[in-house]
Amino acid sequence: MHRIVRAQARPDFSLDIEFEDGVSARVDVSSLVAMAEVAAPFRSPTRFVSAMTIVEDGEALHWDDQFELHADSLRYRAFPEELTRDYSAAPVGQGRPAA
């Protein structure tokens, strides 16, 4: 499981994220914000930036307890090859994450 140690929301609906292992990425979440009904209050760039916080243990980012993005999902959006690496060899019968 990945954890977020630093994050900054940007007005273009992307996120600058640093994970616990020191890896950093800019993740574009504009399509999620545009499509998800729970994200509707955060479609203003100013509100998107100002309302984001890191969940206490770094497992997710959230916006006013209404809209949340999990650290693993953000990591795999930034580095899809890691999703393949981490889950392509899963034994039969074990679930795979919905990324």
Coordinates of C-alpha atoms in Angstrom, one line a residue:
M1 CA 0.0 0.0 0.0
H2 CA 1.3 3.4 -0.9
R3 CA 1.2 6.5 1.3
I4 CA 1.3 10.2 0.4
V5 CA 3.6 12.4 2.4
R6 CA 3.1 15.6 0.5
A7 CA 0.5 16.8 -2.0
Q8 CA -0.4 20.1 -3.7
A9 CA -3.6 20.5 -5.8
R10 CA -3.2 22.7 -8.8
P11 CA -5.7 25.0 -10.6
D12 CA -5.6 22.8 -13.7
F13 CA -7.0 19.9 -11.7
S14 CA -3.7 18.0 -11.4
L15 CA -2.0 17.0 -8.2
D16 CA 1.7 17.2 -7.4
I17 CA 2.3 14.2 -5.1
E18 CA 5.2 12.8 -3.2
F19 CA 4.9 9.2 -2.0
E20 CA 6.5 7.6 1.1
D21 CA 9.3 6.1 -1.0
G22 CA 10.4 9.5 -2.3
V23 CA 8.9 9.1 -5.8
S24 CA 7.1 12.2 -7.0
A25 CA 4.5 12.6 -9.8
R26 CA 2.1 15.1 -11.3
V27 CA -1.3 13.3 -11.7
D28 CA -4.0 14.7 -13.9
V29 CA -7.4 14.1 -12.3
S30 CA -9.4 16.5 -14.4
S31 CA -11.5 13.8 -16.0
L32 CA -12.4 12.4 -12.6
V33 CA -13.4 15.9 -11.3
A34 CA -15.4 16.5 -14.4
M35 CA -17.3 13.2 -14.3
A36 CA -17.8 12.4 -10.6
E37 CA -21.0 13.9 -9.2
V38 CA -19.4 14.0 -5.7
A39 CA -16.7 16.2 -7.1
A40 CA -19.1 18.8 -8.5
P41 CA -18.5 21.2 -5.6
F42 CA -14.8 21.2 -6.4
R43 CA -15.0 22.0 -10.1
S44 CA -13.9 25.6 -9.4
P45 CA -10.1 25.7 -9.6
T46 CA -9.9 27.8 -6.5
R47 CA -12.0 25.4 -4.4
F48 CA -10.2 22.4 -5.8
V49 CA -6.9 23.8 -4.6
S50 CA -8.1 25.1 -1.2
A51 CA -10.2 22.2 -0.1
M52 CA -7.7 19.4 -0.6
T53 CA -6.1 17.7 2.4
I54 CA -4.1 14.6 3.0
V55 CA -5.9 12.0 5.1
E56 CA -4.0 11.6 8.4
D57 CA -2.2 8.4 7.5
G58 CA -1.5 9.4 3.9
E59 CA -3.8 6.7 2.4
A60 CA -5.8 9.3 0.5
L61 CA -6.4 12.9 -0.5
H62 CA -9.8 14.3 0.2
W63 CA -11.9 17.4 -0.4
D64 CA -14.1 18.4 2.5
D65 CA -15.0 14.8 3.4
Q66 CA -17.0 14.6 0.1
F67 CA -14.6 13.5 -2.6
E68 CA -11.6 11.2 -1.9
L69 CA -8.9 9.7 -4.1
H70 CA -6.9 6.8 -2.7
A71 CA -3.1 6.8 -2.7
D72 CA -2.8 3.5 -4.6
S73 CA -5.2 4.7 -7.3
L74 CA -3.2 7.9 -7.7
R75 CA 0.1 6.0 -7.8
Y76 CA -1.1 3.6 -10.5
R77 CA -2.5 6.5 -12.5
A78 CA 0.9 8.1 -12.4
F79 CA 2.8 4.9 -13.0
P80 CA 0.6 2.3 -14.8
E81 CA 3.5 0.0 -15.3
E82 CA 3.5 -0.5 -11.5
L83 CA -0.1 -1.8 -11.6
T84 CA 0.9 -4.4 -14.2
R85 CA 4.0 -5.3 -12.2
D86 CA 2.2 -5.5 -8.8
Y87 CA -0.9 -7.4 -10.0
S88 CA -0.2 -9.3 -13.2
A89 CA 1.3 -12.2 -11.4
A90 CA -1.4 -12.5 -8.8
P91 CA -2.4 -16.1 -8.2
V92 CA -5.8 -17.3 -9.5
G93 CA -8.6 -16.4 -7.1
Q94 CA -6.9 -13.3 -5.7
G95 CA -8.6 -10.0 -6.4
R96 CA -7.1 -7.2 -8.4
P97 CA -7.6 -3.5 -7.6
A98 CA -10.0 -1.4 -9.5
A99 CA -7.6 1.4 -10.6

